[in-house]
mmCIF file of C-alpha atoms in Angstrom:
data_model
loop_
_atom_site.group_PDB
_atom_site.id
_atom_site.type_symbol
_atom_site.label_atom_id
_atom_site.label_comp_id
_atom_site.label_asym_id
_atom_site.label_seq_id
_atom_site.Cartn_x
_atom_site.Cartn_y
_atom_site.Cartn_z
ATOM 1 C CA LEU R 192 -2.835 52.789 -26.667
ATOM 2 C CA LEU R 193 -3.166 51.732 -23.270
ATOM 3 C CA SER R 194 -4.525 48.088 -23.810
ATOM 4 C CA PHE R 195 -0.991 47.492 -24.834
ATOM 5 C CA LEU R 196 0.258 48.119 -21.230
ATOM 6 C CA PRO R 197 0.810 45.045 -18.605
ATOM 7 C CA GLU R 198 -1.459 44.773 -16.095
ATOM 8 C CA ARG R 199 1.097 46.642 -13.787
ATOM 9 C CA SER R 200 3.599 47.821 -15.754
ATOM 10 C CA ASN R 201 7.296 47.984 -14.005
ATOM 11 C CA LEU R 202 6.797 51.980 -14.265
ATOM 12 C CA ALA R 203 3.850 51.867 -12.400
ATOM 13 C CA GLY R 204 5.658 53.156 -9.402
ATOM 14 C CA VAL R 205 7.598 55.649 -11.266
ATOM 15 C CA ARG R 206 5.957 59.457 -10.180
ATOM 16 C CA HIS R 207 7.974 61.534 -12.711
ATOM 17 C CA ILE R 208 9.958 60.295 -15.910
ATOM 18 C CA LEU R 209 12.452 63.578 -16.801
ATOM 19 C CA LEU R 210 14.608 63.321 -20.311
ATOM 20 C CA VAL R 211 17.909 64.387 -20.508
ATOM 21 C CA LEU R 212 18.237 65.814 -23.731
ATOM 22 C CA SER R 213 20.910 67.681 -26.748
ATOM 23 C CA GLY R 214 21.623 68.119 -30.014
ATOM 24 C CA LYS R 215 25.289 68.161 -29.066
ATOM 25 C CA GLY R 216 27.850 65.533 -27.618
ATOM 26 C CA GLY R 217 30.262 66.149 -25.029
ATOM 27 C CA VAL R 218 28.041 68.821 -23.446
ATOM 28 C CA GLY R 219 27.627 66.932 -20.014
ATOM 29 C CA LYS R 220 24.447 65.147 -20.496
ATOM 30 C CA SER R 221 25.413 62.375 -18.335
ATOM 31 C CA THR R 222 27.357 64.214 -15.819
ATOM 32 C CA ILE R 223 24.407 66.586 -15.506
ATOM 33 C CA SER R 224 21.905 63.266 -15.219
ATOM 34 C CA THR R 225 24.282 61.716 -12.551
ATOM 35 C CA GLU R 226 24.373 65.326 -10.602
ATOM 36 C CA LEU R 227 20.592 66.119 -10.961
ATOM 37 C CA ALA R 228 20.274 62.588 -9.488
ATOM 38 C CA LEU R 229 22.102 63.450 -6.435
ATOM 39 C CA ALA R 230 20.758 66.768 -5.886
ATOM 40 C CA LEU R 231 17.285 65.244 -5.729
ATOM 41 C CA ARG R 232 18.647 62.215 -3.614
ATOM 42 C CA HIS R 233 19.878 65.194 -1.169
ATOM 43 C CA SER R 234 16.512 66.270 -1.237
ATOM 44 C CA GLY R 235 15.246 62.953 -0.010
ATOM 45 C CA LYS R 236 13.683 61.656 -3.314
ATOM 46 C CA LYS R 237 14.251 58.114 -4.596
ATOM 47 C CA VAL R 238 15.772 57.969 -8.138
ATOM 48 C CA GLY R 239 16.642 55.904 -11.147
ATOM 49 C CA ILE R 240 18.706 56.552 -13.534
ATOM 50 C CA LEU R 241 18.213 54.947 -17.582
ATOM 51 C CA ASP R 242 20.953 55.216 -19.679
ATOM 52 C CA VAL R 243 20.043 54.724 -23.297
ATOM 53 C CA ASP R 244 23.236 56.237 -24.669
ATOM 54 C CA LEU R 245 23.919 52.749 -26.423
ATOM 55 C CA CYS R 246 27.338 53.918 -27.716
ATOM 56 C CA GLY R 247 28.944 55.969 -24.781
ATOM 57 C CA PRO R 248 27.339 54.253 -21.735
ATOM 58 C CA SER R 249 29.102 56.498 -19.146
ATOM 59 C CA ILE R 250 26.875 56.566 -16.327
ATOM 60 C CA PRO R 251 27.708 53.316 -14.498
ATOM 61 C CA ARG R 252 31.549 54.636 -13.968
ATOM 62 C CA MET R 253 30.426 57.689 -12.851
ATOM 63 C CA PHE R 254 29.071 55.857 -9.755
ATOM 64 C CA ARG R 255 31.629 53.474 -9.767
ATOM 65 C CA VAL R 256 29.654 50.333 -10.082
ATOM 66 C CA GLN R 257 30.976 49.663 -13.682
ATOM 67 C CA ASP R 258 31.791 45.903 -12.510
ATOM 68 C CA SER R 259 28.361 45.268 -11.429
ATOM 69 C CA ALA R 260 25.989 42.600 -13.086
ATOM 70 C CA VAL R 261 22.222 42.648 -13.791
ATOM 71 C CA HIS R 262 20.248 39.977 -12.064
ATOM 72 C CA GLN R 263 16.798 38.918 -13.728
ATOM 73 C CA CYS R 264 13.569 38.933 -10.932
ATOM 74 C CA ASP R 265 10.307 37.698 -12.055
ATOM 75 C CA SER R 266 9.451 41.087 -13.621
ATOM 76 C CA GLY R 267 12.593 41.290 -15.486
ATOM 77 C CA TRP R 268 15.822 43.401 -14.926
ATOM 78 C CA VAL R 269 16.833 44.535 -11.344
ATOM 79 C CA PRO R 270 18.656 47.775 -11.507
ATOM 80 C CA VAL R 271 22.290 48.240 -9.879
ATOM 81 C CA PHE R 272 21.697 50.274 -6.879
ATOM 82 C CA VAL R 273 24.824 52.738 -5.992
ATOM 83 C CA ASP R 274 24.243 53.189 -2.527
ATOM 84 C CA GLN R 275 23.600 51.448 0.760
ATOM 85 C CA ASP R 276 19.971 52.491 1.058
ATOM 86 C CA LYS R 277 18.981 52.125 -2.219
ATOM 87 C CA SER R 278 18.152 55.599 -2.915
ATOM 88 C CA ILE R 279 19.676 55.470 -6.417
ATOM 89 C CA SER R 280 19.423 52.604 -8.975
ATOM 90 C CA LEU R 281 20.875 52.534 -12.474
ATOM 91 C CA MET R 282 20.207 50.750 -15.395
ATOM 92 C CA SER R 283 22.607 50.828 -18.915
ATOM 93 C CA ILE R 284 23.673 48.676 -21.238
ATOM 94 C CA GLY R 285 27.475 49.398 -19.936
ATOM 95 C CA PHE R 286 26.103 46.513 -17.587
ATOM 96 C CA LEU R 287 25.272 43.825 -20.259
ATOM 97 C CA LEU R 288 28.824 44.316 -22.343
ATOM 98 C CA GLU R 289 31.113 41.242 -21.676
ATOM 99 C CA LYS R 290 34.304 43.231 -21.719
ATOM 100 C CA PRO R 291 34.383 47.288 -21.079
ATOM 101 C CA ASP R 292 35.992 48.019 -24.589
ATOM 102 C CA ASP R 293 33.249 46.516 -26.341
ATOM 103 C CA ALA R 294 31.858 48.623 -29.035
ATOM 104 C CA VAL R 295 28.028 48.338 -29.728
ATOM 105 C CA VAL R 296 27.826 48.131 -33.395
ATOM 106 C CA TRP R 297 24.179 48.080 -33.921
ATOM 107 C CA ARG R 298 21.757 49.007 -36.611
ATOM 108 C CA GLY R 299 18.816 50.742 -35.543
ATOM 109 C CA PRO R 300 16.599 48.191 -35.348
ATOM 110 C CA LYS R 301 18.312 46.207 -32.634
ATOM 111 C CA LYS R 302 19.203 49.603 -30.389
ATOM 112 C CA ASN R 303 15.239 50.204 -30.551
ATOM 113 C CA ALA R 304 14.582 46.776 -29.436
ATOM 114 C CA LEU R 305 16.862 47.426 -26.328
ATOM 115 C CA ILE R 306 15.317 50.750 -25.394
ATOM 116 C CA LYS R 307 12.046 49.150 -25.550
ATOM 117 C CA GLN R 308 13.095 46.241 -23.813
ATOM 118 C CA PHE R 309 14.759 48.915 -21.298
ATOM 119 C CA VAL R 310 11.339 50.796 -20.508
ATOM 120 C CA ALA R 311 9.534 47.713 -20.159
ATOM 121 C CA ASP R 312 11.406 45.012 -18.645
ATOM 122 C CA VAL R 313 13.428 47.311 -15.789
ATOM 123 C CA ALA R 314 11.952 46.316 -12.293
ATOM 124 C CA TRP R 315 12.315 50.008 -10.872
ATOM 125 C CA GLY R 316 9.812 49.335 -7.962
ATOM 126 C CA ASP R 317 9.090 52.976 -6.197
ATOM 127 C CA LEU R 318 10.614 55.722 -7.573
ATOM 128 C CA ASP R 319 9.863 59.656 -6.999
ATOM 129 C CA PHE R 320 12.043 60.108 -10.587
ATOM 130 C CA LEU R 321 13.265 58.515 -13.314
ATOM 131 C CA ILE R 322 15.979 60.358 -15.333
ATOM 132 C CA VAL R 323 16.649 59.198 -18.972
ATOM 133 C CA ASP R 324 20.184 59.939 -20.125
ATOM 134 C CA THR R 325 19.750 59.879 -23.871
ATOM 135 C CA PRO R 326 22.786 60.168 -26.774
ATOM 136 C CA PRO R 327 23.292 63.139 -28.610
ATOM 137 C CA GLY R 328 21.241 64.238 -31.319
ATOM 138 C CA THR R 329 17.769 63.448 -32.528
ATOM 139 C CA SER R 330 17.808 60.196 -34.061
ATOM 140 C CA ASP R 331 15.655 56.580 -33.830
ATOM 141 C CA GLU R 332 17.065 56.236 -30.693
ATOM 142 C CA HIS R 333 15.527 59.361 -29.080
ATOM 143 C CA ILE R 334 12.358 58.557 -31.624
ATOM 144 C CA SER R 335 12.017 55.145 -29.769
ATOM 145 C CA THR R 336 12.737 56.397 -26.467
ATOM 146 C CA VAL R 337 9.843 58.873 -26.648
ATOM 147 C CA GLU R 338 7.613 56.888 -27.983
ATOM 148 C CA ALA R 339 7.916 53.980 -25.704
ATOM 149 C CA LEU R 340 7.873 56.137 -22.763
ATOM 150 C CA ARG R 341 4.705 58.099 -23.781
ATOM 151 C CA PRO R 342 2.138 56.047 -22.586
ATOM 152 C CA TYR R 343 3.754 56.702 -18.956
ATOM 153 C CA LYS R 344 3.150 60.494 -19.521
ATOM 154 C CA PRO R 345 6.684 61.892 -18.878
ATOM 155 C CA LEU R 346 7.060 65.134 -17.187
ATOM 156 C CA GLY R 347 9.259 66.101 -19.859
ATOM 157 C CA ALA R 348 12.547 67.002 -21.015
ATOM 158 C CA ILE R 349 15.915 68.971 -19.652
ATOM 159 C CA LEU R 350 18.010 70.406 -22.396
ATOM 160 C CA VAL R 351 21.468 70.785 -21.809
ATOM 161 C CA THR R 352 24.119 73.235 -23.778
ATOM 162 C CA THR R 353 27.362 74.885 -23.259
ATOM 163 C CA PRO R 354 27.554 78.398 -23.727
ATOM 164 C CA GLN R 355 28.933 78.729 -27.079
ATOM 165 C CA ALA R 356 26.879 79.652 -29.854
ATOM 166 C CA VAL R 357 27.448 76.347 -31.864
ATOM 167 C CA ALA R 358 26.197 74.721 -29.133
ATOM 168 C CA VAL R 359 23.405 76.524 -28.825
ATOM 169 C CA GLY R 360 22.751 76.117 -32.266
ATOM 170 C CA ASP R 361 22.660 72.351 -32.222
ATOM 171 C CA VAL R 362 20.717 72.173 -29.054
ATOM 172 C CA ARG R 363 18.071 74.625 -31.107
ATOM 173 C CA ARG R 364 17.366 71.225 -33.025
ATOM 174 C CA GLU R 365 16.460 69.563 -30.276
ATOM 175 C CA LEU R 366 13.583 72.314 -29.015
ATOM 176 C CA THR R 367 12.364 71.498 -32.589
ATOM 177 C CA PHE R 368 12.381 67.697 -31.793
ATOM 178 C CA CYS R 369 10.821 68.288 -28.484
ATOM 179 C CA LYS R 370 7.930 70.440 -30.520
ATOM 180 C CA LYS R 371 6.998 67.589 -33.127
ATOM 181 C CA THR R 372 6.984 64.957 -30.660
ATOM 182 C CA GLY R 373 5.115 66.369 -28.360
ATOM 183 C CA LEU R 374 7.459 66.680 -25.348
ATOM 184 C CA ARG R 375 7.376 69.421 -22.737
ATOM 185 C CA VAL R 376 10.639 71.327 -22.304
ATOM 186 C CA LEU R 377 10.917 71.697 -18.701
ATOM 187 C CA GLY R 378 13.871 73.875 -19.244
ATOM 188 C CA ILE R 379 17.474 74.835 -20.293
ATOM 189 C CA VAL R 380 20.795 74.109 -18.426
ATOM 190 C CA GLU R 381 23.941 75.730 -19.890
ATOM 191 C CA ASN R 382 26.726 73.304 -18.352
ATOM 192 C CA MET R 383 30.254 74.093 -18.298
ATOM 193 C CA SER R 384 29.589 77.766 -17.680
ATOM 194 C CA GLY R 385 32.491 78.993 -16.421
ATOM 195 C CA PHE R 386 35.840 77.356 -14.516
ATOM 196 C CA VAL R 387 36.235 77.536 -11.098
ATOM 197 C CA CYS R 388 39.396 78.031 -9.950
ATOM 198 C CA PRO R 389 40.440 75.459 -7.281
ATOM 199 C CA HIS R 390 42.771 78.007 -5.283
ATOM 200 C CA CYS R 391 41.026 81.264 -5.149
ATOM 201 C CA SER R 392 37.347 80.206 -6.209
ATOM 202 C CA GLU R 393 37.343 82.687 -8.882
ATOM 203 C CA CYS R 394 35.141 82.136 -11.846
ATOM 204 C CA THR R 395 36.583 82.357 -15.348
ATOM 205 C CA ASN R 396 33.958 82.482 -18.569
ATOM 206 C CA ILE R 397 36.291 79.991 -20.784
ATOM 207 C CA PHE R 398 33.537 79.504 -23.557
ATOM 208 C CA SER R 399 32.055 82.649 -23.464
ATOM 209 C CA LYS R 400 28.715 83.366 -21.358
ATOM 210 C CA GLY R 401 24.688 83.723 -21.719
ATOM 211 C CA GLY R 402 23.880 81.403 -24.909
ATOM 212 C CA GLY R 403 21.824 79.201 -22.924
ATOM 213 C CA GLU R 404 19.716 81.871 -21.603
ATOM 214 C CA GLU R 405 19.319 83.755 -24.770
ATOM 215 C CA LEU R 406 18.119 80.209 -26.130
ATOM 216 C CA ALA R 407 15.671 79.870 -23.432
ATOM 217 C CA LYS R 408 14.163 83.430 -23.868
ATOM 218 C CA TYR R 409 13.956 82.861 -27.697
ATOM 219 C CA ALA R 410 12.023 79.716 -27.345
ATOM 220 C CA GLY R 411 10.278 81.127 -24.390
ATOM 221 C CA VAL R 412 11.038 78.212 -22.181
ATOM 222 C CA PRO R 413 12.852 78.281 -18.536
ATOM 223 C CA PHE R 414 16.310 78.827 -17.939
ATOM 224 C CA LEU R 415 16.796 76.600 -15.171
ATOM 225 C CA GLY R 416 20.725 77.907 -14.504
ATOM 226 C CA CYS R 417 24.158 77.699 -14.855
ATOM 227 C CA VAL R 418 26.537 74.817 -13.739
ATOM 228 C CA PRO R 419 30.393 75.448 -13.610
ATOM 229 C CA LEU R 420 33.031 73.543 -14.524
ATOM 230 C CA ASP R 421 34.367 72.214 -11.223
ATOM 231 C CA PRO R 422 37.680 70.821 -11.800
ATOM 232 C CA GLN R 423 37.982 69.197 -8.276
ATOM 233 C CA LEU R 424 34.840 67.223 -8.926
ATOM 234 C CA SER R 425 35.934 65.898 -12.239
ATOM 235 C CA GLN R 426 38.710 64.868 -10.755
ATOM 236 C CA SER R 427 36.979 62.978 -7.869
ATOM 237 C CA LEU R 428 35.469 61.307 -10.978
ATOM 238 C CA GLU R 429 38.524 60.591 -12.771
ATOM 239 C CA GLU R 430 40.241 59.119 -9.780
ATOM 240 C CA GLY R 431 37.283 56.866 -9.007
ATOM 241 C CA ARG R 432 36.698 58.800 -5.326
ATOM 242 C CA ASP R 433 33.242 58.550 -3.815
ATOM 243 C CA PHE R 434 31.665 61.005 -5.984
ATOM 244 C CA ILE R 435 28.292 60.806 -4.275
ATOM 245 C CA GLN R 436 29.986 62.411 -1.145
ATOM 246 C CA GLU R 437 32.503 65.090 -2.804
ATOM 247 C CA PHE R 438 29.308 66.364 -4.846
ATOM 248 C CA PRO R 439 27.597 68.448 -1.994
ATOM 249 C CA LYS R 440 31.330 70.413 -1.288
ATOM 250 C CA SER R 441 31.571 71.361 -5.651
ATOM 251 C CA SER R 442 31.006 74.604 -6.961
ATOM 252 C CA ALA R 443 28.368 72.912 -9.059
ATOM 253 C CA PHE R 444 26.196 71.980 -5.995
ATOM 254 C CA PRO R 445 24.386 74.947 -5.314
ATOM 255 C CA ALA R 446 23.445 75.289 -9.231
ATOM 256 C CA LEU R 447 22.381 72.123 -9.647
ATOM 257 C CA ALA R 448 20.483 72.188 -5.985
ATOM 258 C CA GLN R 449 18.865 74.980 -7.310
ATOM 259 C CA ILE R 450 17.466 73.505 -10.956
ATOM 260 C CA ALA R 451 16.335 70.470 -8.692
ATOM 261 C CA GLN R 452 14.244 72.532 -6.682
ATOM 262 C CA GLN R 453 12.874 73.960 -9.573
ATOM 263 C CA ILE R 454 11.521 70.645 -11.068
ATOM 264 C CA LEU R 455 10.338 69.716 -7.615
ATOM 265 C CA ASP R 456 8.283 73.042 -7.510
ATOM 266 C CA GLY R 457 7.001 72.117 -10.767
ATOM 267 C CA THR R 458 6.051 69.052 -10.079
ATOM 268 C CA SER R 459 4.625 69.753 -6.995
ATOM 269 C CA GLN R 460 2.404 72.669 -8.837
ATOM 270 C CA ARG R 461 1.372 70.319 -11.405
ATOM 271 C CA SER R 462 0.008 67.448 -8.767
ATOM 272 C CA SER R 463 -1.919 70.261 -6.755
#
């Protein structure tokens, strides 16, 4: 298999690859990918986000770089940097669409070819982490992503669920997918776990509670933590305010910082 790798691949400078998965849409994979990237950057790490959600690429908008263009260099596509010190870089089909409203109406083979190209042809440079934001489900896009990344030995997957039993049921299928494709599950994150009132800071569990933790126990995988809904953070995204600056002040930040720390601890144990 290694004979297929180019002499120096574009992923050679990437230390750890994380996939963010969920069997269900609308649980906040892109939000968790974005916030996790920011939390890791807060710990002094260089992070890339590869957005392979081809039909709903929302990462560029979250970082307010949706109007950026992707340029070519000798080794492929140059990712889009979101800050002055180039600590977070992005690649998404959102940068390749002529108009932001264009729909990607493609059959599987074309999607799979683009995913392979994203994995092989983006010049990431040196990164501590590459976070791969995936579409919902366990479809051929997921198989293509895992297959294309396998030679680079991804660290593993983070599974995102919301607390309700319906969501947890769908995420259980994603655990089966990870088992079948030999992808290590780093842990489960329960997103939208309660609503933090912007006035009194009390947390209300709108969607019930504890589904993610129960699933982690059932599956024998780590439970990484609960991330509350922060309406102020959502509002900053909606209004295009500086999400990067506002993230550390949000009620979601302590939870995400703790999740990032667990990932960092896990990587340092594995490399020691």
